[in-house]
mmCIF file of C-alpha atoms in Angstrom:
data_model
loop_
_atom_site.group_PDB
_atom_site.id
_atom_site.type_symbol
_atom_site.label_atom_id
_atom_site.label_comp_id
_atom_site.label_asym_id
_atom_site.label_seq_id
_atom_site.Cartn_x
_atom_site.Cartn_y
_atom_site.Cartn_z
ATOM 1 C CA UNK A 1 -12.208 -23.985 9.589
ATOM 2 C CA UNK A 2 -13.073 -26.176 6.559
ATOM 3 C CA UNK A 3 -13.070 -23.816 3.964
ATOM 4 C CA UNK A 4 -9.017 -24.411 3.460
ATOM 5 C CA UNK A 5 -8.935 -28.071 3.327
ATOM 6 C CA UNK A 6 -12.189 -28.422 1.134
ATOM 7 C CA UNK A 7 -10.888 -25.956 -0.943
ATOM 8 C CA UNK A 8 -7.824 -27.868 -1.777
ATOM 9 C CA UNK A 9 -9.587 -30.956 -1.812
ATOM 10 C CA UNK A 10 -12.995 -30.809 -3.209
ATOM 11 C CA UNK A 11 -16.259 -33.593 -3.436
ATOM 12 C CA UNK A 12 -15.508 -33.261 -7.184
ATOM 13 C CA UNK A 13 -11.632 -33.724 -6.408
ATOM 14 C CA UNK A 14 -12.427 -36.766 -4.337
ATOM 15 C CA UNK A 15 -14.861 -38.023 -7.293
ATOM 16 C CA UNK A 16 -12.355 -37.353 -9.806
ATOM 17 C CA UNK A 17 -9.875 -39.401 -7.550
ATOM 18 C CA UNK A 18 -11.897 -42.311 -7.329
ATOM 19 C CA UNK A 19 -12.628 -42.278 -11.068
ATOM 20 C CA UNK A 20 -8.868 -42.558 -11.663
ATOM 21 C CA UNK A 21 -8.193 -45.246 -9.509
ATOM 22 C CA UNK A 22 -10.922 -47.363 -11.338
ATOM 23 C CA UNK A 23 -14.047 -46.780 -9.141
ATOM 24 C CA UNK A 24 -16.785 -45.238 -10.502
ATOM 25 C CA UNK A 25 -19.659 -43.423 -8.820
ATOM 26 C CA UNK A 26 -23.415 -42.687 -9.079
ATOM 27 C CA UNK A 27 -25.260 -40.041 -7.061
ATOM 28 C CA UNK A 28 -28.776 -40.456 -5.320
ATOM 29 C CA UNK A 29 -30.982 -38.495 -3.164
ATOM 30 C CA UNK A 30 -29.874 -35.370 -1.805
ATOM 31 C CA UNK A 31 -26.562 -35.647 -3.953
ATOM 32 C CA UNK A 32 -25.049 -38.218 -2.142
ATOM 33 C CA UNK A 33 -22.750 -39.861 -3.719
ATOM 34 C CA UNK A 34 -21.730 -44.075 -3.752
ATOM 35 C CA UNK A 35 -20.056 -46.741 -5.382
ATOM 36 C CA UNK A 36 -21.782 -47.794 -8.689
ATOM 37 C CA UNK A 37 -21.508 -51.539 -7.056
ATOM 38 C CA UNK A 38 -22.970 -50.124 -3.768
ATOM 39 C CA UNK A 39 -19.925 -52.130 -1.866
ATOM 40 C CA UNK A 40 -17.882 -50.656 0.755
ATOM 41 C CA UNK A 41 -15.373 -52.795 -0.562
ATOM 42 C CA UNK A 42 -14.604 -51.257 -3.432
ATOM 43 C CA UNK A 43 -13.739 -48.166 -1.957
ATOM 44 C CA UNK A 44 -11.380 -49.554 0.228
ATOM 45 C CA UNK A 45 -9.762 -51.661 -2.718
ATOM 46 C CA UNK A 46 -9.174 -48.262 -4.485
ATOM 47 C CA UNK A 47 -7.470 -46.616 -1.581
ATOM 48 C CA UNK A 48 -5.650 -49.564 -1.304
ATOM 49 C CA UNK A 49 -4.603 -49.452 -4.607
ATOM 50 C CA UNK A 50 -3.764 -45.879 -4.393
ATOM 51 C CA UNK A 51 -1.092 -46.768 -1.703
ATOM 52 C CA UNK A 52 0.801 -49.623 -3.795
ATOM 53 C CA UNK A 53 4.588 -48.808 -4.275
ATOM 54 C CA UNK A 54 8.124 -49.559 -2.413
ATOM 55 C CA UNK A 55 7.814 -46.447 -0.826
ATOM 56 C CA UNK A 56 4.811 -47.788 1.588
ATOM 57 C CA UNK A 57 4.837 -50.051 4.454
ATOM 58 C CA UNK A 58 1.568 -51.366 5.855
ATOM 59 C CA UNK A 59 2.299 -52.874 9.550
ATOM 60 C CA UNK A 60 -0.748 -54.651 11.082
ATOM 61 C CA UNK A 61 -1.497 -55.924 14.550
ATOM 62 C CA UNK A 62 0.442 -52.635 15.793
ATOM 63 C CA UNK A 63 -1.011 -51.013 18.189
ATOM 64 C CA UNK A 64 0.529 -47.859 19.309
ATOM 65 C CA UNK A 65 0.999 -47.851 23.092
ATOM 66 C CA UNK A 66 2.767 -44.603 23.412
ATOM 67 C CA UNK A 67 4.150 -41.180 21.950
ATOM 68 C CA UNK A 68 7.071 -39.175 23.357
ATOM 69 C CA UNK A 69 8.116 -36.263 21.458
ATOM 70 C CA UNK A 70 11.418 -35.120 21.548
ATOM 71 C CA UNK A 71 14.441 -32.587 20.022
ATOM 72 C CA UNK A 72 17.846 -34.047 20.864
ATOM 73 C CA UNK A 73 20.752 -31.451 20.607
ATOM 74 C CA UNK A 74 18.695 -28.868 18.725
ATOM 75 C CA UNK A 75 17.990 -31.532 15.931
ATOM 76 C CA UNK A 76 14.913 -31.684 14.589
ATOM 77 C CA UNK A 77 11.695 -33.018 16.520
ATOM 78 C CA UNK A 78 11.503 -36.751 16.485
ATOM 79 C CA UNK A 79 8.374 -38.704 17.403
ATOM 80 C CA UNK A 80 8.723 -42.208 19.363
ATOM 81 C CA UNK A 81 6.202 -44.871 19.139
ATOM 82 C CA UNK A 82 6.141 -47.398 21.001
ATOM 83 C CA UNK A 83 3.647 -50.424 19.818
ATOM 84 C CA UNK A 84 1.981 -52.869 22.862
ATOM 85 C CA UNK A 85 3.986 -55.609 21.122
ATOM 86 C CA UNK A 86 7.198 -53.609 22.099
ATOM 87 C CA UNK A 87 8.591 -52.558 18.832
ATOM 88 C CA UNK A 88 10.253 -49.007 18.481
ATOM 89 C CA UNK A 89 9.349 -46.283 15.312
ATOM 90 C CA UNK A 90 11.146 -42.727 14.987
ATOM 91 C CA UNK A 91 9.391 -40.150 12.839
ATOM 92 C CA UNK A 92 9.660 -37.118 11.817
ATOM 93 C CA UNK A 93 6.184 -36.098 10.808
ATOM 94 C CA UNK A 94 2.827 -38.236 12.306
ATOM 95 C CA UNK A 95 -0.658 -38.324 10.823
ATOM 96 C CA UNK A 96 -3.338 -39.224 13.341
ATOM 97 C CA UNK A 97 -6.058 -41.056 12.187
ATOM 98 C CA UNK A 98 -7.477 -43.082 14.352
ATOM 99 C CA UNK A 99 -10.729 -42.239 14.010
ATOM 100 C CA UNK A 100 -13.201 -40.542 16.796
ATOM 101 C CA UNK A 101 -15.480 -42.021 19.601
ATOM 102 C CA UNK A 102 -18.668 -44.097 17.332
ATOM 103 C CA UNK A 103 -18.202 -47.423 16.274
ATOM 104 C CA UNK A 104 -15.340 -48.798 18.663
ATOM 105 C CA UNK A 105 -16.054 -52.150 16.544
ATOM 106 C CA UNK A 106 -13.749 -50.490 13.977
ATOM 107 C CA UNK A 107 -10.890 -49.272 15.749
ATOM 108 C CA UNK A 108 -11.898 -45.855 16.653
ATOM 109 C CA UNK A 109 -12.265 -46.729 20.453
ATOM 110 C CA UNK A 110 -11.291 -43.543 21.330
ATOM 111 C CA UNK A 111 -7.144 -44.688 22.510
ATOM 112 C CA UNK A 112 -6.096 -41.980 19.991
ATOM 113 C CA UNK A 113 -7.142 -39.310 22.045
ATOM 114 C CA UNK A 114 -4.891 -41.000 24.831
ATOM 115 C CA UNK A 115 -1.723 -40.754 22.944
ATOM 116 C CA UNK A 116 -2.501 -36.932 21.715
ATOM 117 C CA UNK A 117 -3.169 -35.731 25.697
ATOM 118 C CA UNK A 118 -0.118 -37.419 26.293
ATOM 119 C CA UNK A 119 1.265 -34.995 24.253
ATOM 120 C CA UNK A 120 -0.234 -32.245 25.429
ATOM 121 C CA UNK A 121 -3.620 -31.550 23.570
ATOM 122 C CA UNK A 122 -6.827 -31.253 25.159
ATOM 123 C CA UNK A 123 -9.933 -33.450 24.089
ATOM 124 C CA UNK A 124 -13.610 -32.339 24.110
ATOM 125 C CA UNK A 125 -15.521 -34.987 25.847
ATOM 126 C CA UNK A 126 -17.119 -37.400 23.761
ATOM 127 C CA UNK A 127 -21.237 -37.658 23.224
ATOM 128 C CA UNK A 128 -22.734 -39.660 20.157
ATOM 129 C CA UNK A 129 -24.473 -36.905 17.777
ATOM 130 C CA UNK A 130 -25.727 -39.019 14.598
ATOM 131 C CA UNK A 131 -27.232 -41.799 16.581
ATOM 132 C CA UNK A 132 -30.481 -43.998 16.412
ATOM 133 C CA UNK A 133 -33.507 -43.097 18.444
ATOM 134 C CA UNK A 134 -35.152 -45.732 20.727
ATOM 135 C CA UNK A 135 -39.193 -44.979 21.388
ATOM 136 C CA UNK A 136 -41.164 -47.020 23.786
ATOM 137 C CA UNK A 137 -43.078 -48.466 21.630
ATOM 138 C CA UNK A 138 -42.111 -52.436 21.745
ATOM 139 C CA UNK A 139 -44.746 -52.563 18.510
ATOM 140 C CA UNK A 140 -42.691 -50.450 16.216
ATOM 141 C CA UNK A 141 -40.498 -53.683 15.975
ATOM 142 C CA UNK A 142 -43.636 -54.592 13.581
ATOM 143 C CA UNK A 143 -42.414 -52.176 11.345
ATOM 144 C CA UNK A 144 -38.212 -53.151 11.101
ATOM 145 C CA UNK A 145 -37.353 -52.033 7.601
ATOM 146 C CA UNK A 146 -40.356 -49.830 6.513
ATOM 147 C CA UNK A 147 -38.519 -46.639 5.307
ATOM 148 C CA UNK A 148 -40.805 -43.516 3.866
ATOM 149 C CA UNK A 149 -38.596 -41.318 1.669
ATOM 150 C CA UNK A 150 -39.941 -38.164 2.653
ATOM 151 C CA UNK A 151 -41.218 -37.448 5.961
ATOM 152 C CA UNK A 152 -42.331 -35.002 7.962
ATOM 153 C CA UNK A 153 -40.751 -35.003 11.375
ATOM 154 C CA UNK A 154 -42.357 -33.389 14.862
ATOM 155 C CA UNK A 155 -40.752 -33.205 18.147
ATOM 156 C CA UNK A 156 -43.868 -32.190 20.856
ATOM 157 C CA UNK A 157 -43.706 -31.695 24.810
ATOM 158 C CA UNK A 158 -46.936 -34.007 25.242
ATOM 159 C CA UNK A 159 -47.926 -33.324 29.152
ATOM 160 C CA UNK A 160 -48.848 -35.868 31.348
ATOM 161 C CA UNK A 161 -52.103 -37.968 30.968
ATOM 162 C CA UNK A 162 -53.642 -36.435 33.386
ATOM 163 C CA UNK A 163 -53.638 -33.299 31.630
ATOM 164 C CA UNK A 164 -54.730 -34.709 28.433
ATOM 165 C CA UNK A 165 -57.913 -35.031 26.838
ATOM 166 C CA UNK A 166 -60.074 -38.093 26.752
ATOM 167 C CA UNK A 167 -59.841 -40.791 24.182
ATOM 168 C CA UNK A 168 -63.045 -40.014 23.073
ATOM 169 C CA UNK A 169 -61.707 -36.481 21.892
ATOM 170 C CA UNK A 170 -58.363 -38.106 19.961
ATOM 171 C CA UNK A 171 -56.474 -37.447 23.249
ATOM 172 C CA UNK A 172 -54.107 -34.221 22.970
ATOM 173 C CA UNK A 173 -55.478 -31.355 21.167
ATOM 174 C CA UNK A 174 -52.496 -29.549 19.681
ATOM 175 C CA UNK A 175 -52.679 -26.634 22.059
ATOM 176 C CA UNK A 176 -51.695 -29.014 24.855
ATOM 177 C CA UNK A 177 -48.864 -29.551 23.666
ATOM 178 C CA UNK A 178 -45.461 -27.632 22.362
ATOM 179 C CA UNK A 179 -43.792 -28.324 19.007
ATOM 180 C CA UNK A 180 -40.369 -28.229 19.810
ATOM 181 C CA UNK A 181 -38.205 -29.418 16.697
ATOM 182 C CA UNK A 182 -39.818 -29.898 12.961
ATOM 183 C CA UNK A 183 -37.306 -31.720 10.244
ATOM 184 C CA UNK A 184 -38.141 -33.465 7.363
ATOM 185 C CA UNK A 185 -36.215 -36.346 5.245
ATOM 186 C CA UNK A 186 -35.737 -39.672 4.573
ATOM 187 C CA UNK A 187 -36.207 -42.420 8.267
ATOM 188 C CA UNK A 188 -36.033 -45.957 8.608
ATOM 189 C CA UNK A 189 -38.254 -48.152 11.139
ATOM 190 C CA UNK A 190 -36.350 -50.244 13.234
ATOM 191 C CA UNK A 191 -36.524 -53.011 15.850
ATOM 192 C CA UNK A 192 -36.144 -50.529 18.892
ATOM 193 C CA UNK A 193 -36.943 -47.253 16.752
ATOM 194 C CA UNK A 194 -36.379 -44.977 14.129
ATOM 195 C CA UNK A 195 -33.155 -44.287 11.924
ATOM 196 C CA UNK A 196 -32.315 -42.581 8.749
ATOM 197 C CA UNK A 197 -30.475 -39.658 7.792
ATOM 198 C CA UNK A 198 -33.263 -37.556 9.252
ATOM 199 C CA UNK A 199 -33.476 -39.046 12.350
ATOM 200 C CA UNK A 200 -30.024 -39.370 12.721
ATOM 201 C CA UNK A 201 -29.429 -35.676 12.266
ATOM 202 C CA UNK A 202 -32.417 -34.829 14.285
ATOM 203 C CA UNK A 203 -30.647 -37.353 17.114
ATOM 204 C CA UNK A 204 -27.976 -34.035 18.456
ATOM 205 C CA UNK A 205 -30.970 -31.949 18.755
ATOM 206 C CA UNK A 206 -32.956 -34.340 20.928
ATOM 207 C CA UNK A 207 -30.104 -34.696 22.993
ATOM 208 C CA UNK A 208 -30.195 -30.913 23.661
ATOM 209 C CA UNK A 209 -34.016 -31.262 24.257
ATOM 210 C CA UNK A 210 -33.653 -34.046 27.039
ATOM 211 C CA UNK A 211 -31.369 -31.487 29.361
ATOM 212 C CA UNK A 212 -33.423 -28.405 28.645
ATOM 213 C CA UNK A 213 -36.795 -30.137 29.606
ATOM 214 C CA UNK A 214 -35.457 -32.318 32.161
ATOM 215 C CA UNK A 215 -37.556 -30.581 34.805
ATOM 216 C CA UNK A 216 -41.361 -30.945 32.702
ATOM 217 C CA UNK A 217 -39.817 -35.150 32.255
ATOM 218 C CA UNK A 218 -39.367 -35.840 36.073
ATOM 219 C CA UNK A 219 -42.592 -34.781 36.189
ATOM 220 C CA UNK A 220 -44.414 -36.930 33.320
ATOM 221 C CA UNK A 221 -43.918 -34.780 30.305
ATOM 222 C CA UNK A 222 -42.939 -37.155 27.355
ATOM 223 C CA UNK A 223 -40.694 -36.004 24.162
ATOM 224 C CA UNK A 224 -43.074 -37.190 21.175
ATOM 225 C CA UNK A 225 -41.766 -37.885 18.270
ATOM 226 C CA UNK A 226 -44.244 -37.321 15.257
ATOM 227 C CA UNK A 227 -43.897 -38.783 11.896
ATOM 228 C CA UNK A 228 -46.033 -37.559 8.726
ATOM 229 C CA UNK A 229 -45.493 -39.980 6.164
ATOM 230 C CA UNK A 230 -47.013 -37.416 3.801
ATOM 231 C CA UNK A 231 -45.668 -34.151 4.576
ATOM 232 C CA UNK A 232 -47.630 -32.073 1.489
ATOM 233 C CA UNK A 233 -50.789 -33.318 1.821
ATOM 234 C CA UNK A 234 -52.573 -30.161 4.033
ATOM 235 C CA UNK A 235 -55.166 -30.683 6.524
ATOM 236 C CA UNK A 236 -58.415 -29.696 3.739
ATOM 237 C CA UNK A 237 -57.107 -32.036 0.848
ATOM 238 C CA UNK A 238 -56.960 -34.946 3.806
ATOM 239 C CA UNK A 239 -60.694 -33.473 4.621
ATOM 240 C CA UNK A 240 -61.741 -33.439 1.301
ATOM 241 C CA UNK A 241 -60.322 -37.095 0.805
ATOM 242 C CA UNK A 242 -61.725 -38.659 3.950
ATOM 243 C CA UNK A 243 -65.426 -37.262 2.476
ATOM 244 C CA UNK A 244 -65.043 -38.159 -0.686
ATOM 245 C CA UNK A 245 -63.906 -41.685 -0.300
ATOM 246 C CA UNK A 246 -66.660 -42.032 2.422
ATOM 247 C CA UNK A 247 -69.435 -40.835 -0.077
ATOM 248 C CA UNK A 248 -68.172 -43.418 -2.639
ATOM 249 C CA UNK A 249 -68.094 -46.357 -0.026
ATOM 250 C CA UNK A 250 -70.569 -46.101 2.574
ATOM 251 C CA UNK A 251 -70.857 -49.705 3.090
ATOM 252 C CA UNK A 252 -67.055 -50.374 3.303
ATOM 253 C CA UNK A 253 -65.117 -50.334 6.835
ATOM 254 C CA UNK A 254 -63.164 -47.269 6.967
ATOM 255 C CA UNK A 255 -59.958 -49.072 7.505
ATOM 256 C CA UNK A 256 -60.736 -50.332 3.314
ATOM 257 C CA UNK A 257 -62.000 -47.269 2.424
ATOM 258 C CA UNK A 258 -58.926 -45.442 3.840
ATOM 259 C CA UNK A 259 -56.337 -47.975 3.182
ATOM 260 C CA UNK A 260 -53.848 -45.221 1.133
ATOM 261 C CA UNK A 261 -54.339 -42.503 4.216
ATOM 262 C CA UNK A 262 -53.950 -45.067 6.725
ATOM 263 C CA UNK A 263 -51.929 -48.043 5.763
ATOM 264 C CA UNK A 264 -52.749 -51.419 7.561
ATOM 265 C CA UNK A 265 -48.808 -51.457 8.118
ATOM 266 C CA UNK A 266 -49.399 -49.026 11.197
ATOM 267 C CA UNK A 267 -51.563 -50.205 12.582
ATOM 268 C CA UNK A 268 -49.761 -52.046 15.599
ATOM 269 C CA UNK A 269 -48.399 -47.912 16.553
ATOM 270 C CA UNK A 270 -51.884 -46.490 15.943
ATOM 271 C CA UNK A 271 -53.765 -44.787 18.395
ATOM 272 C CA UNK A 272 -56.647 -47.115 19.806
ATOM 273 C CA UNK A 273 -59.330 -44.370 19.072
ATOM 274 C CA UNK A 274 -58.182 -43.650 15.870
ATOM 275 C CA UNK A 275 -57.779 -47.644 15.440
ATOM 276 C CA UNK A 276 -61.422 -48.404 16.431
ATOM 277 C CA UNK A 277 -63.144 -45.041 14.507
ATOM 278 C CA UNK A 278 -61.325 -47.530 11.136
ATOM 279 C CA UNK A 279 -63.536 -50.596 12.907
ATOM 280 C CA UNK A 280 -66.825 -48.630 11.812
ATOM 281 C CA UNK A 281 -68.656 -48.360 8.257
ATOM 282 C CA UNK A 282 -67.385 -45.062 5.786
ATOM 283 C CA UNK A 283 -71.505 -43.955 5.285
ATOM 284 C CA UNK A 284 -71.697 -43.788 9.639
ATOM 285 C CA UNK A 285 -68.568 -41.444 10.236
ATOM 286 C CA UNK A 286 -69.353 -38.640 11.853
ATOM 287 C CA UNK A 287 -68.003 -34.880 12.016
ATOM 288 C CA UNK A 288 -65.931 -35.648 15.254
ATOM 289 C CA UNK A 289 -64.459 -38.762 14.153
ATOM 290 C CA UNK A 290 -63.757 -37.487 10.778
ATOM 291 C CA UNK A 291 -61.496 -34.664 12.738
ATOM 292 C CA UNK A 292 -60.112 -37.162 14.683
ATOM 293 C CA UNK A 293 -59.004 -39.291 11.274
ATOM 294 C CA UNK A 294 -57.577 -35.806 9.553
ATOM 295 C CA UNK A 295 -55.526 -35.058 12.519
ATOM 296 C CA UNK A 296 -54.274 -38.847 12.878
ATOM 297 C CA UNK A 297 -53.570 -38.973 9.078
ATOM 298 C CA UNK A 298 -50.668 -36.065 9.481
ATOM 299 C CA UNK A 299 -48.711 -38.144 12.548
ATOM 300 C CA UNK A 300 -47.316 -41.470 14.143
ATOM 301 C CA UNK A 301 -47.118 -40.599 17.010
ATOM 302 C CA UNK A 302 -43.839 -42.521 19.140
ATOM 303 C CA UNK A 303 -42.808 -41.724 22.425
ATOM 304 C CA UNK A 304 -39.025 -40.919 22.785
ATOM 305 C CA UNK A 305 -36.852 -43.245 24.663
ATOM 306 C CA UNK A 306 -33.587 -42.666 24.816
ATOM 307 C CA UNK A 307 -31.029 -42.351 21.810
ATOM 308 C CA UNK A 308 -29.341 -45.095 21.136
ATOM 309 C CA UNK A 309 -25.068 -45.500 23.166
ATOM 310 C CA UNK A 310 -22.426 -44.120 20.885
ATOM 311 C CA UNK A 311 -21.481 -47.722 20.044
ATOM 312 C CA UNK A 312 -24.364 -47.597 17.397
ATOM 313 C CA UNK A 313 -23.551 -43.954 16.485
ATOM 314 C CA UNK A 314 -22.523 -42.995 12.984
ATOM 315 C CA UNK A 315 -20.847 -40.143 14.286
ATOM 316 C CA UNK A 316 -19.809 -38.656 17.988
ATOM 317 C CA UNK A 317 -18.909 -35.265 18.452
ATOM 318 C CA UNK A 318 -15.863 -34.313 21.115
ATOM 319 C CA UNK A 319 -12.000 -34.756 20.128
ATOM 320 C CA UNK A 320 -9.863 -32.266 19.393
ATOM 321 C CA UNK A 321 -10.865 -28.533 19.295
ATOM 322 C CA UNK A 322 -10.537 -26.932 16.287
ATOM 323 C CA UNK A 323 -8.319 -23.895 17.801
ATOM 324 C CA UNK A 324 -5.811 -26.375 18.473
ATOM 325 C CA UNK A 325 -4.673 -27.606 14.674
ATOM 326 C CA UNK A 326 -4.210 -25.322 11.783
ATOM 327 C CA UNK A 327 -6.563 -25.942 8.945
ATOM 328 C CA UNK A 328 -4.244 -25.077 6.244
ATOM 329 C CA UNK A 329 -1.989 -27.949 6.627
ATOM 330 C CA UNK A 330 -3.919 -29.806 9.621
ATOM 331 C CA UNK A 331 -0.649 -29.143 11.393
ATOM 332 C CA UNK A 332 -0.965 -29.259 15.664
ATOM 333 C CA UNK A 333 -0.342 -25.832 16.585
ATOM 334 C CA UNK A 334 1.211 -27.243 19.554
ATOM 335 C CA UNK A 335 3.762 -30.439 18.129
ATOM 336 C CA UNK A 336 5.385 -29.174 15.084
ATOM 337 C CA UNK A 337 5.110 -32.502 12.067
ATOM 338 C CA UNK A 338 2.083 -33.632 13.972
ATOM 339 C CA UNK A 339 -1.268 -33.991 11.779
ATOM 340 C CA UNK A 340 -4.493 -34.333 13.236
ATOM 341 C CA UNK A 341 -7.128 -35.196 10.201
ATOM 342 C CA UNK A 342 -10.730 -36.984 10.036
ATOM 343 C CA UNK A 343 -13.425 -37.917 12.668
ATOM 344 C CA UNK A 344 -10.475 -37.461 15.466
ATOM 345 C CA UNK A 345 -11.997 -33.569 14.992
ATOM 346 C CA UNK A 346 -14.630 -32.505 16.892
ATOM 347 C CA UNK A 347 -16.670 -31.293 14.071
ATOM 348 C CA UNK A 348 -20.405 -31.304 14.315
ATOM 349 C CA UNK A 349 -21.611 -32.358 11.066
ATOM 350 C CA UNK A 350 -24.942 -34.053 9.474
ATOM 351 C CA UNK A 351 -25.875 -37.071 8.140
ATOM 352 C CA UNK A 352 -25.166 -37.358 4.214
ATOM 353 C CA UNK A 353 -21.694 -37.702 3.491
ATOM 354 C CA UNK A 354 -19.869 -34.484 4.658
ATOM 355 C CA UNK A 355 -17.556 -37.166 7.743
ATOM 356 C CA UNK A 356 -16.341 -38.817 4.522
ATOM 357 C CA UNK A 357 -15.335 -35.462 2.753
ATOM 358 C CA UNK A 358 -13.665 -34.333 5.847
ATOM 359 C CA UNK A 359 -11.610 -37.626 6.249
ATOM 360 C CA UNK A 360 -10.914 -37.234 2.255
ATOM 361 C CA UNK A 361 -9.798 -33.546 2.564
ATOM 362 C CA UNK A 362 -7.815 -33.267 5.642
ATOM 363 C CA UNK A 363 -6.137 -36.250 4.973
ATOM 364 C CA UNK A 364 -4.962 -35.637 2.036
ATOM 365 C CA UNK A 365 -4.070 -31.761 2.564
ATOM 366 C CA UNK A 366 -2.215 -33.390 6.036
ATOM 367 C CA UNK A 367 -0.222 -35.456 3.354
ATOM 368 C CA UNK A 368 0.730 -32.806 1.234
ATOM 369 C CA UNK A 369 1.727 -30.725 4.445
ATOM 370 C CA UNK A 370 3.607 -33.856 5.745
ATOM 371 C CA UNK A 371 5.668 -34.164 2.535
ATOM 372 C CA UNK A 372 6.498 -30.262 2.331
ATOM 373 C CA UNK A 373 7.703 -30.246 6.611
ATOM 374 C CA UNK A 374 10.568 -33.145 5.475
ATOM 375 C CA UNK A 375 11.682 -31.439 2.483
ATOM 376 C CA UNK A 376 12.018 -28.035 4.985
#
């Protein structure tokens, strides 16, 4: 569906835009692009700009209450708004962008999707897919603003502790348990859990998991969620590491020896095994422990929670089908001058800028369309 609209309005389009209107632009990791100033601000100065003229009217503090639709005497459709304040508009053509169902706090509450069922469209319902993860965890608040650039991310069905081994053994071998879900990118500690454009893209897919194993939960199976904070370090080199560093300081406590494997940050979500094999000298660590360590080196493990409400979403999926609006001019297929553009779409779509590009190009190819339905 968005091969029309990003083909009339490209990332390099949108870049080339911004460049024009004065604001220029830098790219970062995984090509995403922002504002050289890194202010939010500046964007919306820009579009602002873009908008100056006689020909534009900004009205604030109108909210729409309600659309009727109608075609008097075989004249064209007109649309009638009607704002809570009690003032009248007639149009001919209507963009609708208010925005989808994250983030109420800026205006996208969701009342929108009122006005279109009103006239006749049907909405998806709403569910938060690029969210924050909450783990259980309270000590992971120890960690608030510790990102790792490149992570390795697990998902596991850990079984009860019943089933588990002893703490003596590390607890879980990996055959008890299932990898369900493996990602890797870029996470952020937080207060309550984890976020980041990995975890926030893994956050749909954990949503799935928690329906199809809500049957092995009610019984005591947990949703683990694993983080490797160095994903291409194998299971010899951390071996070979652990041995060698051991060899060259038998006297010192492990937790010294192995401060770059096992970083004293963790240590409030570490394991209490693993946490008191660091307690002992490098020259006494034996075989088992030393397995213990290698395993423990590749994973923090945190036990899921819940994801986060769609209030502290970045994005929510559900709106507006995409059978119902025609991607080459964003047109309803049902209300002829209607536009339906943005995050009002139900589009599933990852973290990374990609709901910016599809604000960018379907608004401005519903603009375009707008302009050519009043000229006929």
């Amino acid at each position: 569906a968005l091969i029309s609209p990003f083909s009339r309005f490209s990332p390099h389009a949108c870049i080339e835009l911004f460049s024009r209107l004065g604001l220029e632009t830098k790219v970062e990791a995984e090509s995403r692009v922002f504002p050289c100033d890194d202010s939010a601000a500046s964007v919306l100065a820009a579009l602002l700009s873009y908008c100056e003229g006689p020909e534009v009217e900004f009205r604030y503090s109108e909210t729409i209450a309600g659309i009727e639709s109608a075609e008097p005497d075989g004249r064209p459709r007109t649309y009638h708004l009607e704002s809570r304040r009690g003032h009248r508009f007639e149009a001919r053509t209507l963009i609708m962008a208010t925005g989808g169902f994250a983030r109420p706090d800026t205006g996208s509450d969701g009342s929108g999707f009122e006005l279109l069922t009103s006239l006749g469209h049907r909405i998806n319902r709403p569910d938060a897919m690029l969210v924050p993860l909450a783990v259980r965890e309270k000590a992971v608040a120890s960690l608030m603003g510790v990102s790792l650039q490149d992570a390795g991310i697990r998902v596991l069905l850990s079984p009860p502790s019943s089933d588990r081994g002893s703490a003596k053994s590390g607890g879980l071998s990996p055959a008890d348990e299932r990898v369900l879900e493996k990602r890797r990118g870029k996470l952020l500690f937080t207060h309550f859990g984890l976020s980041g454009p990995a975890i926030l893209n893994l956050s749909g897919r954990i949503g799935e998991l928690e329906q199809e194993y809500a049957a092995e939960r009610s019984r005591g199976y947990r949703l683990i969620i694993e983080i490797n904070p160095s994903p291409d370090l194998g299971e010899e080199e951390t071996d070979r590491l652990i041995r060698d560093r051991c060899a060259a300081n038998p006297k010192k406590r492990l937790r010294n020896a192995l401060e770059d494997l096992f970083p004293s940050r963790y240590s409030p979500v570490r394991d209490d095994a693993v946490a008191a094999i660091l307690e002992g000298r490098a020259g006494e660590l034996t075989r088992e422990d030393r397995r213990i360590l290698v395993r423990a080196a590749k994973g923090i493990r945190l036990t899921f929670a819940r994801r986060m409400s769609p209030e502290d979403a970045i994005v929510a999926r559900g709106g507006v089908p995409i059978d119902q609006v025609d991607f080459r001019r964003m047109e309803s297929k049902t209300n002829p001058g209607l536009y339906i553009i943005g995050d009002m779409l139900d589009i599933n779509r990852p973290s990374g800028g990609y709901s910016l590009q599809l604000c960018w190009a379907s608004g401005w190819v519903a603009g375009e369309a707008a302009v050519q339905f009043l000229r006929g």
